[in-house]
mmCIF file of C-alpha atoms in Angstrom:
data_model
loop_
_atom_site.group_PDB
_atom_site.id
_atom_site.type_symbol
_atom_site.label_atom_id
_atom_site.label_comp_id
_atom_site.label_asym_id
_atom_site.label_seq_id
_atom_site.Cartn_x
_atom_site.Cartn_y
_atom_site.Cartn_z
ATOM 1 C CA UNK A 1 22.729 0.861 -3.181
ATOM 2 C CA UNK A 2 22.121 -2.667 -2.623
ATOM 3 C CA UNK A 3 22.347 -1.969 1.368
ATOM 4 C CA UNK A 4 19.278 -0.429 1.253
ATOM 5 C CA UNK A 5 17.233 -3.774 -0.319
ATOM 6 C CA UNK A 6 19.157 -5.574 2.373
ATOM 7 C CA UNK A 7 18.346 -3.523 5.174
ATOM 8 C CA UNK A 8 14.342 -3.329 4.360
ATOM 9 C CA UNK A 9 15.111 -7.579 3.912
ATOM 10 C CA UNK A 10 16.448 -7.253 7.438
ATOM 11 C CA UNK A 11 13.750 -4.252 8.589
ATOM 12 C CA UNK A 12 10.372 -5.789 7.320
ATOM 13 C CA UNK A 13 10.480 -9.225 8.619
ATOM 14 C CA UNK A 14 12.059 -8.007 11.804
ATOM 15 C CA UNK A 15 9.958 -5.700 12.994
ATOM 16 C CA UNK A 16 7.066 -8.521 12.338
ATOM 17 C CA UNK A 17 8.929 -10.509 14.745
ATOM 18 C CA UNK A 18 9.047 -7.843 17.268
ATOM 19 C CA UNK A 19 5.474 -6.407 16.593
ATOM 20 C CA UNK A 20 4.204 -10.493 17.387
ATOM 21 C CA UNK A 21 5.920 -10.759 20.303
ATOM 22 C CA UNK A 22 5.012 -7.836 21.733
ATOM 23 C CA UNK A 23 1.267 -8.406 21.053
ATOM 24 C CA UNK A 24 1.270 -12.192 22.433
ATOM 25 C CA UNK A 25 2.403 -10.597 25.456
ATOM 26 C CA UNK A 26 0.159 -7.743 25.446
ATOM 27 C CA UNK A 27 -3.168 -9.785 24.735
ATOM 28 C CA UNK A 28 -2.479 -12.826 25.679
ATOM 29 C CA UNK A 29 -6.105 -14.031 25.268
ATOM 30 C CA UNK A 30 -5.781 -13.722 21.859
ATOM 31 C CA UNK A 31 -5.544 -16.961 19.453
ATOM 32 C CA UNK A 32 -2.450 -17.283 16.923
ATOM 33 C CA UNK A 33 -3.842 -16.017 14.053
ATOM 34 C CA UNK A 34 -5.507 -12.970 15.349
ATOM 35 C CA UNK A 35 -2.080 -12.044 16.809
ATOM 36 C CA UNK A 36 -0.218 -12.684 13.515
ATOM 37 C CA UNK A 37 -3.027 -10.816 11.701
ATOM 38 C CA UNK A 38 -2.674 -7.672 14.182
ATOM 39 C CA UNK A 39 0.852 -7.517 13.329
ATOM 40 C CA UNK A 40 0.537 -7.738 9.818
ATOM 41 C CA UNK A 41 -1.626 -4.699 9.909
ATOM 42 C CA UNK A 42 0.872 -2.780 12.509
ATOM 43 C CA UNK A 43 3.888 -3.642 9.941
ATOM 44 C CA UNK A 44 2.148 -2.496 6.965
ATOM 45 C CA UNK A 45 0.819 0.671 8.773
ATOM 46 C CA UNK A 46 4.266 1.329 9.890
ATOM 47 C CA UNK A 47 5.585 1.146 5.627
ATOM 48 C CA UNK A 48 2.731 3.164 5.494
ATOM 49 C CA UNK A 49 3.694 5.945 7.579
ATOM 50 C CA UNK A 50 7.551 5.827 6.049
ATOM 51 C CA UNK A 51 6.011 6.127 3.063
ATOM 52 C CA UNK A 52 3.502 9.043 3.471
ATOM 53 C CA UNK A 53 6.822 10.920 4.948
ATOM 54 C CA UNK A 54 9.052 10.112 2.404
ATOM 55 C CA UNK A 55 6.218 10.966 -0.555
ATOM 56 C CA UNK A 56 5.770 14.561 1.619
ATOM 57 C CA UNK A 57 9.385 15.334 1.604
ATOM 58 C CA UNK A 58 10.017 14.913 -2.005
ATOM 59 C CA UNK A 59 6.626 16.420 -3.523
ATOM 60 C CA UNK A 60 7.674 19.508 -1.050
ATOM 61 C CA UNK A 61 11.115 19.881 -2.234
ATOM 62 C CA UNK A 62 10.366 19.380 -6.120
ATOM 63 C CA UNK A 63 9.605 22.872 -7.581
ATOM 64 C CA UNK A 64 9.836 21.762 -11.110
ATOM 65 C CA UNK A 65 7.434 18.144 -11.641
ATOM 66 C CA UNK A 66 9.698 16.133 -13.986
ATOM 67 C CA UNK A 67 13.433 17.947 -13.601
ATOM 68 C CA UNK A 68 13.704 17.750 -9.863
ATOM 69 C CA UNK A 69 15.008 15.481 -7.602
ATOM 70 C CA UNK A 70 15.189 14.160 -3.954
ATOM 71 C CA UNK A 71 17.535 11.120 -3.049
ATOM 72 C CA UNK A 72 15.050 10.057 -1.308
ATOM 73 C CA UNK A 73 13.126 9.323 -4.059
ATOM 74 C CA UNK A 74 15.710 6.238 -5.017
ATOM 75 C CA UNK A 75 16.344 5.148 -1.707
ATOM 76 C CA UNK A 76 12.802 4.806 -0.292
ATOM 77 C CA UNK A 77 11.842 2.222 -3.103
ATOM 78 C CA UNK A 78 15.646 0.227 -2.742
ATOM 79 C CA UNK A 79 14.468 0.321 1.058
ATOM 80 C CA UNK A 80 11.011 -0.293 0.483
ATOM 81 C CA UNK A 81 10.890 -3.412 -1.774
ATOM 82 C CA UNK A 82 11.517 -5.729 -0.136
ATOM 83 C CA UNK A 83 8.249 -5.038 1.935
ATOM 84 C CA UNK A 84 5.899 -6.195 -1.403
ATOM 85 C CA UNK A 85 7.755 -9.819 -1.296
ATOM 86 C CA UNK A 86 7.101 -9.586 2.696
ATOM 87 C CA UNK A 87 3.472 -8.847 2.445
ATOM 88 C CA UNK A 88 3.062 -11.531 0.417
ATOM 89 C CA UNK A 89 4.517 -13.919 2.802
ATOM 90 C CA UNK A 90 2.625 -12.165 5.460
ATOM 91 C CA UNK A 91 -0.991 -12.455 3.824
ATOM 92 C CA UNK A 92 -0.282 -16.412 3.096
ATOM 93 C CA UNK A 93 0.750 -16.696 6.838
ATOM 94 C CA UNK A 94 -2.738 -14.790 7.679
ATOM 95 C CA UNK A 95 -4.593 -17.801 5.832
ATOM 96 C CA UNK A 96 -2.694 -20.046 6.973
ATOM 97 C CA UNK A 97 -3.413 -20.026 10.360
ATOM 98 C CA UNK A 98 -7.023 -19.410 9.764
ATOM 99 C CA UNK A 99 -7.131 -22.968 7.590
ATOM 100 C CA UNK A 100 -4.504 -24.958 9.241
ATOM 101 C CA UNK A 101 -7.324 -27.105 11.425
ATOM 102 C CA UNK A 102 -9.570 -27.721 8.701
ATOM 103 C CA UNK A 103 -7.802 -30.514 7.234
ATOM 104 C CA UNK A 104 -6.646 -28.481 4.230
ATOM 105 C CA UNK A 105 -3.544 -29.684 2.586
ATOM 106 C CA UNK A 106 -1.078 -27.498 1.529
ATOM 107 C CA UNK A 107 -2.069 -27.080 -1.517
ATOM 108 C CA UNK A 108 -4.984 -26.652 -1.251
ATOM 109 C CA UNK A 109 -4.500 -23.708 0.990
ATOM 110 C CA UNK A 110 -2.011 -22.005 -0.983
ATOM 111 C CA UNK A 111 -4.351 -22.268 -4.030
ATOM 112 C CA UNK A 112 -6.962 -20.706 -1.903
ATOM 113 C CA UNK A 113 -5.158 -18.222 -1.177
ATOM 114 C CA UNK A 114 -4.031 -17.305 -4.743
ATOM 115 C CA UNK A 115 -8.118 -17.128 -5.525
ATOM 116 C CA UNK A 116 -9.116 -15.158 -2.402
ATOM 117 C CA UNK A 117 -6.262 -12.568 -3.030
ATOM 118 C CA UNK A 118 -5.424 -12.495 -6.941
ATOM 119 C CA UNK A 119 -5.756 -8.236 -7.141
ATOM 120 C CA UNK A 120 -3.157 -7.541 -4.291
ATOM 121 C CA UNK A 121 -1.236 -10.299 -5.154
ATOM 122 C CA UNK A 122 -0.672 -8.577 -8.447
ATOM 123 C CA UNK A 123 -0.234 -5.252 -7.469
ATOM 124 C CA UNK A 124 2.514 -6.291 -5.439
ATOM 125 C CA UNK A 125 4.405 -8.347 -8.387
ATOM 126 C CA UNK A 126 3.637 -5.692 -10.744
ATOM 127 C CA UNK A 127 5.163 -2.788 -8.038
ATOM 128 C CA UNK A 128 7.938 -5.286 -7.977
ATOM 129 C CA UNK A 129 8.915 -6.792 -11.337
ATOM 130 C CA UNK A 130 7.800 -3.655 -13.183
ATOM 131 C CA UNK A 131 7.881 -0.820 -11.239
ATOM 132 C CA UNK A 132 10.960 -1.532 -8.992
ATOM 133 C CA UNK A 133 13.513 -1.544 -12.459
ATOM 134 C CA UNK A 134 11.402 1.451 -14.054
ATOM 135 C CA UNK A 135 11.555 3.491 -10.929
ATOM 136 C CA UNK A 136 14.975 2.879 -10.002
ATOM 137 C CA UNK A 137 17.379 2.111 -14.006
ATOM 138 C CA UNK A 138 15.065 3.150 -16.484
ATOM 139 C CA UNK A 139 13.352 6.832 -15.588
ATOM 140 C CA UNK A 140 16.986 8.683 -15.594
ATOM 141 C CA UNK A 141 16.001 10.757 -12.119
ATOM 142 C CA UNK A 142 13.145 12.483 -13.821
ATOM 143 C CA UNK A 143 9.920 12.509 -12.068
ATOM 144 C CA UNK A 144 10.445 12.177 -8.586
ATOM 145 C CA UNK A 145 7.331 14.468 -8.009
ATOM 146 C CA UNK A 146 5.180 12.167 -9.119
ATOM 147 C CA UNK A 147 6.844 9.563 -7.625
ATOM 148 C CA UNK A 148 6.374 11.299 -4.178
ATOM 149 C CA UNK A 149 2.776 11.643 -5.251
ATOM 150 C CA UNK A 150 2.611 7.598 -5.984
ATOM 151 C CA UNK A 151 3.894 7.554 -2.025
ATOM 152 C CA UNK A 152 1.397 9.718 -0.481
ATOM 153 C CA UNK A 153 -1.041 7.488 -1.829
ATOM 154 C CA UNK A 154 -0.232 5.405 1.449
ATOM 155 C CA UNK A 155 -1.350 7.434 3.868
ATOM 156 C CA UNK A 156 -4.868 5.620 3.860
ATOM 157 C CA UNK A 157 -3.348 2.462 4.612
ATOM 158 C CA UNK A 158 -3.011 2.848 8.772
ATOM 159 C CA UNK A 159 -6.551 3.989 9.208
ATOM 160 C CA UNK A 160 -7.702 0.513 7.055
ATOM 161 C CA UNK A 161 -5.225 -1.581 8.653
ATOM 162 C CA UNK A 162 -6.601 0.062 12.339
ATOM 163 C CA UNK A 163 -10.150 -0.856 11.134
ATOM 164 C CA UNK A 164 -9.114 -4.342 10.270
ATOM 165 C CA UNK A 165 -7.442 -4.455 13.896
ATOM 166 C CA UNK A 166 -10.747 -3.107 15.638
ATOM 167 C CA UNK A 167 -12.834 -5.824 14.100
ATOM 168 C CA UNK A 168 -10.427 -8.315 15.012
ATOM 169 C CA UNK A 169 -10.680 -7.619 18.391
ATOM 170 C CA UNK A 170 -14.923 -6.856 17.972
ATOM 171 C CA UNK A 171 -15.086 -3.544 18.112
ATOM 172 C CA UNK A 172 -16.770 -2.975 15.093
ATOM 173 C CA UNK A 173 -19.554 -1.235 17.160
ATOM 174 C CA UNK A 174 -17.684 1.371 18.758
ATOM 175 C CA UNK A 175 -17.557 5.380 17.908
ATOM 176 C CA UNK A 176 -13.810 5.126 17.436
ATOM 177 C CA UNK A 177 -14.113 2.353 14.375
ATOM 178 C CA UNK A 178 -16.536 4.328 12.812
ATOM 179 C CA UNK A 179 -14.621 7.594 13.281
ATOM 180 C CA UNK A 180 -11.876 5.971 11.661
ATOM 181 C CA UNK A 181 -13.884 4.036 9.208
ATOM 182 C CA UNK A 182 -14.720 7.756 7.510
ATOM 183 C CA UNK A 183 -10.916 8.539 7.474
ATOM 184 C CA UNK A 184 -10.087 6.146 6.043
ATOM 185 C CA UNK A 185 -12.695 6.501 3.610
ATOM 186 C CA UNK A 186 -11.389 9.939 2.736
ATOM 187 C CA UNK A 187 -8.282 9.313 2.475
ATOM 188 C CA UNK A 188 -8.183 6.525 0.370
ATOM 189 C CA UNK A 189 -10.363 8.785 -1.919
ATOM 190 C CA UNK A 190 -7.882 11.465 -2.071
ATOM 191 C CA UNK A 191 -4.994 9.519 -1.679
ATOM 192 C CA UNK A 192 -5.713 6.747 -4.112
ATOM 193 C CA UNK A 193 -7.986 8.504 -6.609
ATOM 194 C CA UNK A 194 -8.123 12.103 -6.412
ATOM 195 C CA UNK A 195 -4.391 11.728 -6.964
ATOM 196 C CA UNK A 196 -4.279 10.606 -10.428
ATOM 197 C CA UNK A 197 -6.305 13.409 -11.946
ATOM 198 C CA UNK A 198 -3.931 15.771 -9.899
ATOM 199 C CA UNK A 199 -0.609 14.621 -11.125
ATOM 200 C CA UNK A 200 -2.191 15.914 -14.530
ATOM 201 C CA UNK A 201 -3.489 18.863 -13.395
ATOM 202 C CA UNK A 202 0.466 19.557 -11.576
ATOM 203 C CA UNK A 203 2.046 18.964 -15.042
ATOM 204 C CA UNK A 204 -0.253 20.869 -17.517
ATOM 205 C CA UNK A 205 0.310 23.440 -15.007
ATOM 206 C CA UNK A 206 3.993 23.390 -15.038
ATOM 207 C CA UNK A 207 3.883 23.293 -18.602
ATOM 208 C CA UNK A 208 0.941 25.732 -19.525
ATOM 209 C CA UNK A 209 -0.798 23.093 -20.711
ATOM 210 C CA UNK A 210 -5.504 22.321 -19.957
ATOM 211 C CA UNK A 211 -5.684 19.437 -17.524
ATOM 212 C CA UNK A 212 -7.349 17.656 -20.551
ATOM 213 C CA UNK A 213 -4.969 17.971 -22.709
ATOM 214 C CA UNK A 214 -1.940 16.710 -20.691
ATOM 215 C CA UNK A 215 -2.570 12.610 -21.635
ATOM 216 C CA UNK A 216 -1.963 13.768 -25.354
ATOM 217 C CA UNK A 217 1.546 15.433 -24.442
ATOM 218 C CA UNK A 218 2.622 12.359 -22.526
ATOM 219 C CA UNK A 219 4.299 9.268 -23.818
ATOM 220 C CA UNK A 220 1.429 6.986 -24.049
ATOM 221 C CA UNK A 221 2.768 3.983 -21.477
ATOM 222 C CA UNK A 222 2.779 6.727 -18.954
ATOM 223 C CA UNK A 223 -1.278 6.998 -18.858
ATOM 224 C CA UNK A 224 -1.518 3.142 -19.464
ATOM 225 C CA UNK A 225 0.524 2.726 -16.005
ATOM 226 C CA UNK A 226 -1.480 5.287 -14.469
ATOM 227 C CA UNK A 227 -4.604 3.478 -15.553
ATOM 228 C CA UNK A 228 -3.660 -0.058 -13.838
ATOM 229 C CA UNK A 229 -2.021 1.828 -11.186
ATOM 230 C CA UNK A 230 -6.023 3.139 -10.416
ATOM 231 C CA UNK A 231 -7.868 0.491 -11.212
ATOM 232 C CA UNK A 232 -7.573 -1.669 -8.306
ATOM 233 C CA UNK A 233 -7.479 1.287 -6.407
ATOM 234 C CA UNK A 234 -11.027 1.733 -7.924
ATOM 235 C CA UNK A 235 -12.459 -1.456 -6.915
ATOM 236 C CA UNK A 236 -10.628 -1.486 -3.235
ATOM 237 C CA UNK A 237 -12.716 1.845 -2.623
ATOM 238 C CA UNK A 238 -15.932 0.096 -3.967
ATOM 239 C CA UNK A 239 -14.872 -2.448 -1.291
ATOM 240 C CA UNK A 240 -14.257 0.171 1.053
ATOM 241 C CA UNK A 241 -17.817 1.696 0.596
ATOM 242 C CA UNK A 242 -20.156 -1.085 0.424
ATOM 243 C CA UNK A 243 -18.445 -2.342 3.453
ATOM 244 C CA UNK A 244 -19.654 1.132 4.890
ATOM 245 C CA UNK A 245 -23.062 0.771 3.843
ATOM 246 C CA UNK A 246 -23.558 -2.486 4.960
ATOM 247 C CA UNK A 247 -22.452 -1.386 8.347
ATOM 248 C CA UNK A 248 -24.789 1.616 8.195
ATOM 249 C CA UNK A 249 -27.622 -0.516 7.548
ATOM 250 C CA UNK A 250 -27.119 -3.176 10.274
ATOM 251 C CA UNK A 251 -27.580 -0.386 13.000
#
C-alpha cells in the first residue's frame, strides 16, 4: 500500500513544478510570488477535484452507512496524504516570497508564518497524525460512507482557490469573481457544514433512529471528532462571509 503514499510524494510536488512552469510562461508579467501563489491554488484545486470524485464514488456505492465498503476509500487517503505535508510546504513558500525583501530573517519569517496560519496549519497535522492512522489501521473498513462524505466536503475548495487566483491577478471587480464568489459560498456551506448534521441524519436513518438522538447511540470520540472536524470549518465560512460583505459594501 505504501506505493500509493509514494506516488502522491511523487504526484503533489510534481505537478507544482509543472503547474509553475507552465504559468511563468503563460503570464510572464507576473512577479515570483504571484506565480507560485497561482499554482498553489491550481494544485490544491486539482486534490480538490480527486477528492470530490473519489468522496462521490464511494457515498454512491455504499448502500449500508457503516458495513460497506469501496477500495477507494483506503487508497484515496494513502494517495492523498502526502498532499497535507505538501500544502504546508506550499503555504510557507507563499510567505516566503512575499517577505523575502523585507529584511526578515528566517526566523522570523517562519514564525510569522506559524502566527498568520495556526488553524490550517493544524488541520493539516491533525488530518495527518490523527486521522491518517484512524482512517487507514484503526476503523476495521467500517464507515467508508462517511468517509466519502468527509471527501465531498472538498468540492468548495476550487471555486475559493479560483477567487484567490482572480484577486491575484485584480479582478476582484469582475461579474465572473463574484459569480464564483456565491459558489463558493454555497458550497462551502453545504459541503463543509450542512454535511455534518447529514451524516446523522444518514445513520439514524439507516438505523431507525430521530436525527437527535443519533450522538447518544454513537461512541462518544466519534461526535468529539466531528466537532473539531467543523469548527474551523465554522470560522473559515465566517471568513468567507464577511469577506463577502465587505466586498458588497465597497461597490
Amino acid at each position: 500500500m505504501w506505493y500509493l503514499v509514494a506516488l502522491g510524494c511523487v504526484f503533489f510536488p510534481g505537478l507544482f513544478v509543472l503547474t509553475r512552469r507552465l504559468v511563468h510562461r503563460a503570464l510572464p508579467a507576473l512577479t515570483d510570488r504571484e506565480i507560485v501563489c497561482i499554482s498553489v491554488r491550481v494544485v490544491s484545486s486539482v486534490q480538490a477535484v480527486m477528492a470530490t470524485f473519489s468522496g462521490y464514488v464511494i457515498t454512491s456505492s455504499c448502500n449500508h452507512v457503516m458495513k460497506d465498503s469501496h477500495w477507494i476509500s483506503k487508497d484515496y487517503v494513502l494517495f492523498g496524504t502526502p498532499y497535507m505535508v505538501y500544502d504546508i510546504y506550499a503555504m510557507y513558500l507563499c510567505h516566503w516570497y512575499k517577505h523575502k525583501g523585507k529584511n526578515d530573517s528566517s526566523f522570523s519569517i517562519v514564525i510569522g508564518f506559524l502566527k498568520k496560519n495556526p488553524l490550517i496549519i493544524l488541520h493539516h497535522l491533525v488530518l495527518l497524525l490523527v486521522c491518517f492512522p484512524i482512517t487507514v489501521y484503526y476503523r476495521k473498513g467500517l464507515g467508508d460512507f462517511f468517509l466519502g462524505c468527509l471527501f465531498l466536503a472538498e468540492l468548495s475548495t476550487p471555486f475559493v482557490s479560483f477567487a484567490k487566483i482572480l484577486s491575484q491577478l485584480k479582478k476582484q471587480d469582475t461579474l465572473l469573481y463574484k459569480i464564483n464568489g456565491i459558489i463558493a459560498l454555497v458550497t462551502f456551506f453545504i459541503c463543509r457544514i450542512l454535511v455534518f448534521p447529514f451524516m446523522y441524519w444518514a445513520y439514524g436513518k439507516q438505523y431507525g433512529i430521530p436525527v437527535h438522538r443519533v450522538p447518544f447511540h454513537i461512541p462518544p470520540h466519534c461526535t468529539i471528532a466531528n466537532a473539531m472536524l467543523m469548527a474551523p470549518q465554522v470560522y473559515w465560512l465566517s471568513l468567507i462571509i464577511k469577506k463577502a460583505v465587505k466586498t458588497v459594501k465597497t461597490e
